[in-house]
Every structure is written in C-alpha cells, then in structure tokens.
mmCIF file of N, CA and C in Angstrom:
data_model
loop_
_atom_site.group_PDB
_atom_site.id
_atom_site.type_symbol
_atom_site.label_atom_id
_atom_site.label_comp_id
_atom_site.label_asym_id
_atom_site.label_seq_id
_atom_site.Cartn_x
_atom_site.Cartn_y
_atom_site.Cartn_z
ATOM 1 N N UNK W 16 -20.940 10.228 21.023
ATOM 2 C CA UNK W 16 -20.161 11.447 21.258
ATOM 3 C C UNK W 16 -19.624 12.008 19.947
ATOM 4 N N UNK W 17 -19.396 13.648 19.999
ATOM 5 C CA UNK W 17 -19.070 14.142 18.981
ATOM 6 C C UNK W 17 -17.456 14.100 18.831
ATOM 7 N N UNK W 18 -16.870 13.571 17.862
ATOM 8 C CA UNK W 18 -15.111 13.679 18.167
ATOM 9 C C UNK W 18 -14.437 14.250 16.533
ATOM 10 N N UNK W 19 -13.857 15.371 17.097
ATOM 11 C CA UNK W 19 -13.681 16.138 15.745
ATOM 12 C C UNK W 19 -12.178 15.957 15.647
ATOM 13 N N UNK W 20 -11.228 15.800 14.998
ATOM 14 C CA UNK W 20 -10.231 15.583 14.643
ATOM 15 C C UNK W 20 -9.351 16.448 13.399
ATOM 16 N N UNK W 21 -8.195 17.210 13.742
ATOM 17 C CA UNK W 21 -7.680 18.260 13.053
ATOM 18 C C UNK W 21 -6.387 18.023 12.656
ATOM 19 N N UNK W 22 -5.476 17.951 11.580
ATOM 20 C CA UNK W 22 -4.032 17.474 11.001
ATOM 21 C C UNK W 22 -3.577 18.607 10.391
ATOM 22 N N UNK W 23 -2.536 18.553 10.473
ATOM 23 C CA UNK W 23 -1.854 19.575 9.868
ATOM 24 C C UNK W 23 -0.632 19.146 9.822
ATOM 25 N N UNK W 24 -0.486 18.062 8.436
ATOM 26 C CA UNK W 24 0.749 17.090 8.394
ATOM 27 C C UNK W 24 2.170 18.163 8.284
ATOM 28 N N UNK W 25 1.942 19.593 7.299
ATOM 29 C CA UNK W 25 3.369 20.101 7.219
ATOM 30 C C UNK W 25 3.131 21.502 8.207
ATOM 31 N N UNK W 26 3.231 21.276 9.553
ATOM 32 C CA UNK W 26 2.815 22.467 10.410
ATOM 33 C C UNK W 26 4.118 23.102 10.158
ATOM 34 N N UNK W 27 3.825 24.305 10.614
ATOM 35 C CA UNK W 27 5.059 25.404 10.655
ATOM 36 C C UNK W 27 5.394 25.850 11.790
ATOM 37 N N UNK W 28 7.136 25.987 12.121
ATOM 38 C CA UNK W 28 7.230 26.500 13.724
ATOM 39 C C UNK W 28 6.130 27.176 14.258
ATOM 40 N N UNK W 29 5.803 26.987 15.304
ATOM 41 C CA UNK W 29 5.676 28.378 15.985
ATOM 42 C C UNK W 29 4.911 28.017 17.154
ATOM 43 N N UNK W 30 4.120 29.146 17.445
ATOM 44 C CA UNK W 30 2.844 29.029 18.835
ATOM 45 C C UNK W 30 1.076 28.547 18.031
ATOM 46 N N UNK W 31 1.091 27.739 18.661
ATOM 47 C CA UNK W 31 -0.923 27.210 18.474
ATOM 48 C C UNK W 31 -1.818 27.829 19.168
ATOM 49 N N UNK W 32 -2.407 28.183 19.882
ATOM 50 C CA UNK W 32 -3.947 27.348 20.531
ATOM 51 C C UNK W 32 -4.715 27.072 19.912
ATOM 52 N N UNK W 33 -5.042 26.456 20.933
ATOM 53 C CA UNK W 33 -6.736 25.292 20.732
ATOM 54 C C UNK W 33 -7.681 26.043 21.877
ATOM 55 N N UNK W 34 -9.056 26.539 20.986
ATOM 56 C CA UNK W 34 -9.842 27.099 21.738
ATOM 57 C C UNK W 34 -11.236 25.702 21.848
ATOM 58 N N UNK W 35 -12.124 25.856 22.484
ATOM 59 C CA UNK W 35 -13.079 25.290 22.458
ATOM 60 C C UNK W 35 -14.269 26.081 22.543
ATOM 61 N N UNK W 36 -15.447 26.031 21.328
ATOM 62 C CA UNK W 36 -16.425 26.626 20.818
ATOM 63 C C UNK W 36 -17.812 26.154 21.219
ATOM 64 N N UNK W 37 -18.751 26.760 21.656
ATOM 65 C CA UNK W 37 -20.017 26.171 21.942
ATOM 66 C C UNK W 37 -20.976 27.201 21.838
ATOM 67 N N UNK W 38 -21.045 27.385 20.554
ATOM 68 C CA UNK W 38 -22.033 28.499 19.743
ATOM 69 C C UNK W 38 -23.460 28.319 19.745
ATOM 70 N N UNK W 39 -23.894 27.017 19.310
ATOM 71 C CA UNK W 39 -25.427 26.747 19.848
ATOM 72 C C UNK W 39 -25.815 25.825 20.576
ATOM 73 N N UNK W 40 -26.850 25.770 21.100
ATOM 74 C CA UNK W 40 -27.067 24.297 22.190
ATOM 75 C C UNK W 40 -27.635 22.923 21.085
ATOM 76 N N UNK W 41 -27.724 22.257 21.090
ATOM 77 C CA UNK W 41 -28.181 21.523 20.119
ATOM 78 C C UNK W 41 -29.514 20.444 20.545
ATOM 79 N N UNK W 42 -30.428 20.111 20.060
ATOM 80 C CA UNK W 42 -31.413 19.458 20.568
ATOM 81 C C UNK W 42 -32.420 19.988 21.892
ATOM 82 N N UNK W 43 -32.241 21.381 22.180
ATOM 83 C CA UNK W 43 -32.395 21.705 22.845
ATOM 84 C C UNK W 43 -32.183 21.944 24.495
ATOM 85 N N UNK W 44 -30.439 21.139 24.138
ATOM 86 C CA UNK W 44 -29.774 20.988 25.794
ATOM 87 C C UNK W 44 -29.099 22.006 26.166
ATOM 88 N N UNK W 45 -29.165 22.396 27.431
ATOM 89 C CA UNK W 45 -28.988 23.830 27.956
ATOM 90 C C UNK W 45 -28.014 23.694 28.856
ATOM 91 N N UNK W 46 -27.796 22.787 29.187
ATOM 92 C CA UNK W 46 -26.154 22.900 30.132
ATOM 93 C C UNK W 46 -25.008 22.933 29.675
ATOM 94 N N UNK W 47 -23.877 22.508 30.511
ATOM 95 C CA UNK W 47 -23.067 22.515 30.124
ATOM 96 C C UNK W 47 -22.528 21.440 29.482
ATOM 97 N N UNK W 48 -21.421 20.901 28.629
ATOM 98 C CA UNK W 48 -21.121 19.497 28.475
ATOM 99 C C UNK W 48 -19.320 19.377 28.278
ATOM 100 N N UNK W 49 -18.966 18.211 28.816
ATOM 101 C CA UNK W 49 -17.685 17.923 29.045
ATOM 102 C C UNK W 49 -16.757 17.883 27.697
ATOM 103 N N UNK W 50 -15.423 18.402 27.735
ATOM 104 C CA UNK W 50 -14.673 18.466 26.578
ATOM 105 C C UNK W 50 -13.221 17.883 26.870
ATOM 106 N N UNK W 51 -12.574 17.043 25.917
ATOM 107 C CA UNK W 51 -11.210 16.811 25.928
ATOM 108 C C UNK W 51 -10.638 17.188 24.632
ATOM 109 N N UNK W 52 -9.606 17.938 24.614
ATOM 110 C CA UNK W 52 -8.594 18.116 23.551
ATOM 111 C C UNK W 52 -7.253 17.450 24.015
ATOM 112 N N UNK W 53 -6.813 16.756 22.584
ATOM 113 C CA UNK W 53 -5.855 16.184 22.951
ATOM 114 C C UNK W 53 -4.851 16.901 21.398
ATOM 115 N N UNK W 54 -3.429 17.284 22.099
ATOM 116 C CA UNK W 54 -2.459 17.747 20.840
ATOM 117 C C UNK W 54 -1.172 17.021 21.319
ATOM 118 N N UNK W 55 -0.891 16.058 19.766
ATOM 119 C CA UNK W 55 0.447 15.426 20.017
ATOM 120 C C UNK W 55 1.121 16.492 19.589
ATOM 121 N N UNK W 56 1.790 17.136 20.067
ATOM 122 C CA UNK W 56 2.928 17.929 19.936
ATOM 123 C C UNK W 56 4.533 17.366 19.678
ATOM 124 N N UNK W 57 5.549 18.582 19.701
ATOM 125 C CA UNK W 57 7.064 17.630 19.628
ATOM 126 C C UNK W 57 7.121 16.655 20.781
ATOM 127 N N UNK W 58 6.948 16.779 21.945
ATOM 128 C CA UNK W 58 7.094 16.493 22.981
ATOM 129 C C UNK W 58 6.212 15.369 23.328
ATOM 130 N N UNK W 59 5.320 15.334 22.586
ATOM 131 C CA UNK W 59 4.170 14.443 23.282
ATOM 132 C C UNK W 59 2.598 14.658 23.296
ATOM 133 N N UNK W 60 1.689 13.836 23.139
ATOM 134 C CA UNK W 60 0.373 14.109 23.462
ATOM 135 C C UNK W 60 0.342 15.131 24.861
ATOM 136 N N UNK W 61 -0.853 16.149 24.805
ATOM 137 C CA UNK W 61 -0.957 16.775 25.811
ATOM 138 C C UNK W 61 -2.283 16.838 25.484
ATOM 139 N N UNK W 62 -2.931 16.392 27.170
ATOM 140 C CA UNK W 62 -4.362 16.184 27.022
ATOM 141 C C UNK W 62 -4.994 17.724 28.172
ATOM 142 N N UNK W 63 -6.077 18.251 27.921
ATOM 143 C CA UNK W 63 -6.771 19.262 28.646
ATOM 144 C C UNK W 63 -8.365 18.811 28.676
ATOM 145 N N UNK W 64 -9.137 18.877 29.561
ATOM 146 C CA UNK W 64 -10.578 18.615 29.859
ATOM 147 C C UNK W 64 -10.668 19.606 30.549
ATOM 148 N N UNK W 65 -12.250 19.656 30.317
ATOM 149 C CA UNK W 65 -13.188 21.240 30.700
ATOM 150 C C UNK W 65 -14.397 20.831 30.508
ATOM 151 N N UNK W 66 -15.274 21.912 30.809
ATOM 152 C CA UNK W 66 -16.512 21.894 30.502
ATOM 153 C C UNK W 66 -16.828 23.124 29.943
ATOM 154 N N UNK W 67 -17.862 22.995 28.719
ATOM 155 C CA UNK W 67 -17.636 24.210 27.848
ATOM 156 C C UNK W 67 -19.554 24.990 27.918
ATOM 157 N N UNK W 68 -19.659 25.588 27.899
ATOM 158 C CA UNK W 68 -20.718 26.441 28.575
ATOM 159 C C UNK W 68 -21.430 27.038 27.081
ATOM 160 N N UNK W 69 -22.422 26.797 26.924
ATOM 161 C CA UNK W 69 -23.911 27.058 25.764
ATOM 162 C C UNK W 69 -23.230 28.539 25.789
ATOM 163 N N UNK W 70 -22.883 29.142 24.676
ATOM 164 C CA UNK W 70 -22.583 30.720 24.001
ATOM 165 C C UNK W 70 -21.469 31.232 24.711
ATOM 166 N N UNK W 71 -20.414 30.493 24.895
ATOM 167 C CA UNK W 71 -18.681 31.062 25.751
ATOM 168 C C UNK W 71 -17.777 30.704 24.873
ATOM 169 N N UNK W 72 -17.316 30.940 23.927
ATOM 170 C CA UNK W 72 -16.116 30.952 23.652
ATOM 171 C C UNK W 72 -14.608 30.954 24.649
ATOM 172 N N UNK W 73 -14.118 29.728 25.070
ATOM 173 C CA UNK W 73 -12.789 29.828 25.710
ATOM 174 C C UNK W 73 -11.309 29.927 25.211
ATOM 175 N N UNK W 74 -11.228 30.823 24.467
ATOM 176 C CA UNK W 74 -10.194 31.113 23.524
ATOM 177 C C UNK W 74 -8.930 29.740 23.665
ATOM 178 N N UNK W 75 -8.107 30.053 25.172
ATOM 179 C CA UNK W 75 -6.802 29.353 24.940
ATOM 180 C C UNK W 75 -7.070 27.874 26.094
ATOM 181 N N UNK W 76 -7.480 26.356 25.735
ATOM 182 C CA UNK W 76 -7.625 25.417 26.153
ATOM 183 C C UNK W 76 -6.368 24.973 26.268
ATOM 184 N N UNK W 77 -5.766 25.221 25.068
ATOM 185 C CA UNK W 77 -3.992 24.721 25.620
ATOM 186 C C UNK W 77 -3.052 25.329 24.389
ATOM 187 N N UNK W 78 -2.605 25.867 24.535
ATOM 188 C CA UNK W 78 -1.093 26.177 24.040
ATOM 189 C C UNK W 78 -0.221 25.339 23.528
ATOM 190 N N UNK W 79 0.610 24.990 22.489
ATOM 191 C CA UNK W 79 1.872 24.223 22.047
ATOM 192 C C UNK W 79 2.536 25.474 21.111
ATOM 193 N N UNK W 80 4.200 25.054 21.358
ATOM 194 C CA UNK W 80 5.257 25.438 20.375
ATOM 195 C C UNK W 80 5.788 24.337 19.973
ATOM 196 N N UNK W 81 5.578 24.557 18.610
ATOM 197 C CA UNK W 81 6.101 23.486 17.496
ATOM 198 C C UNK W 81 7.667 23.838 16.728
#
C-alpha cells in the first residue's frame, strides 16, 4: 500500500483541509480504491475513509482548526 505522510511541525492557527487526489490510474487499474486520512489535530487524531474515484478530485475529506 501507498502511505504518504505530511508534517508541519510549526503549523499556524487556523482552518486545513485535506483533499484526496486521484489524477491517474496507475498500472492500468480502473476502479475505484479505498482511502484513509488520518490528522492528529489539537484535539486528537481524526480518522476519515472513502473511496476515491480514477480523475475526481474530492476537495474537503476532513476539515481541522488548529
């Protein structure tokens, strides 16, 4: 599995999202395939799963204020 991982040790207040991207199919697979984002926020890890669709951009997967 592909697991991409993002830090941003001195974040700055405010509002996030996290979109999830699926620009080309790769190897030639044409469905869809399952996604988890996970953001520790102030509050806590907050986890979201989906399924992300060959050429859809889903802009807002989850939201945090920092």
């Amino acid at each position: 599995p592909r697991i991409e991982t993002v830090v941003f040790p001195d974040a700055r207040p405010g509002r996030y999202r996290v979109g999830v991207d699926y620009p080309r199919m790769c190897d030639g697979f044409r469905g869809e395939v399952p996604f988890v984002v996970v953001v520790d926020g102030l509050e806590g890890p907050e986890t979201r799963r989906g399924r992300a669709t060959p050429l859809i951009f889903q802009p807002i997967v989850l939201e945090v204020v920092r």
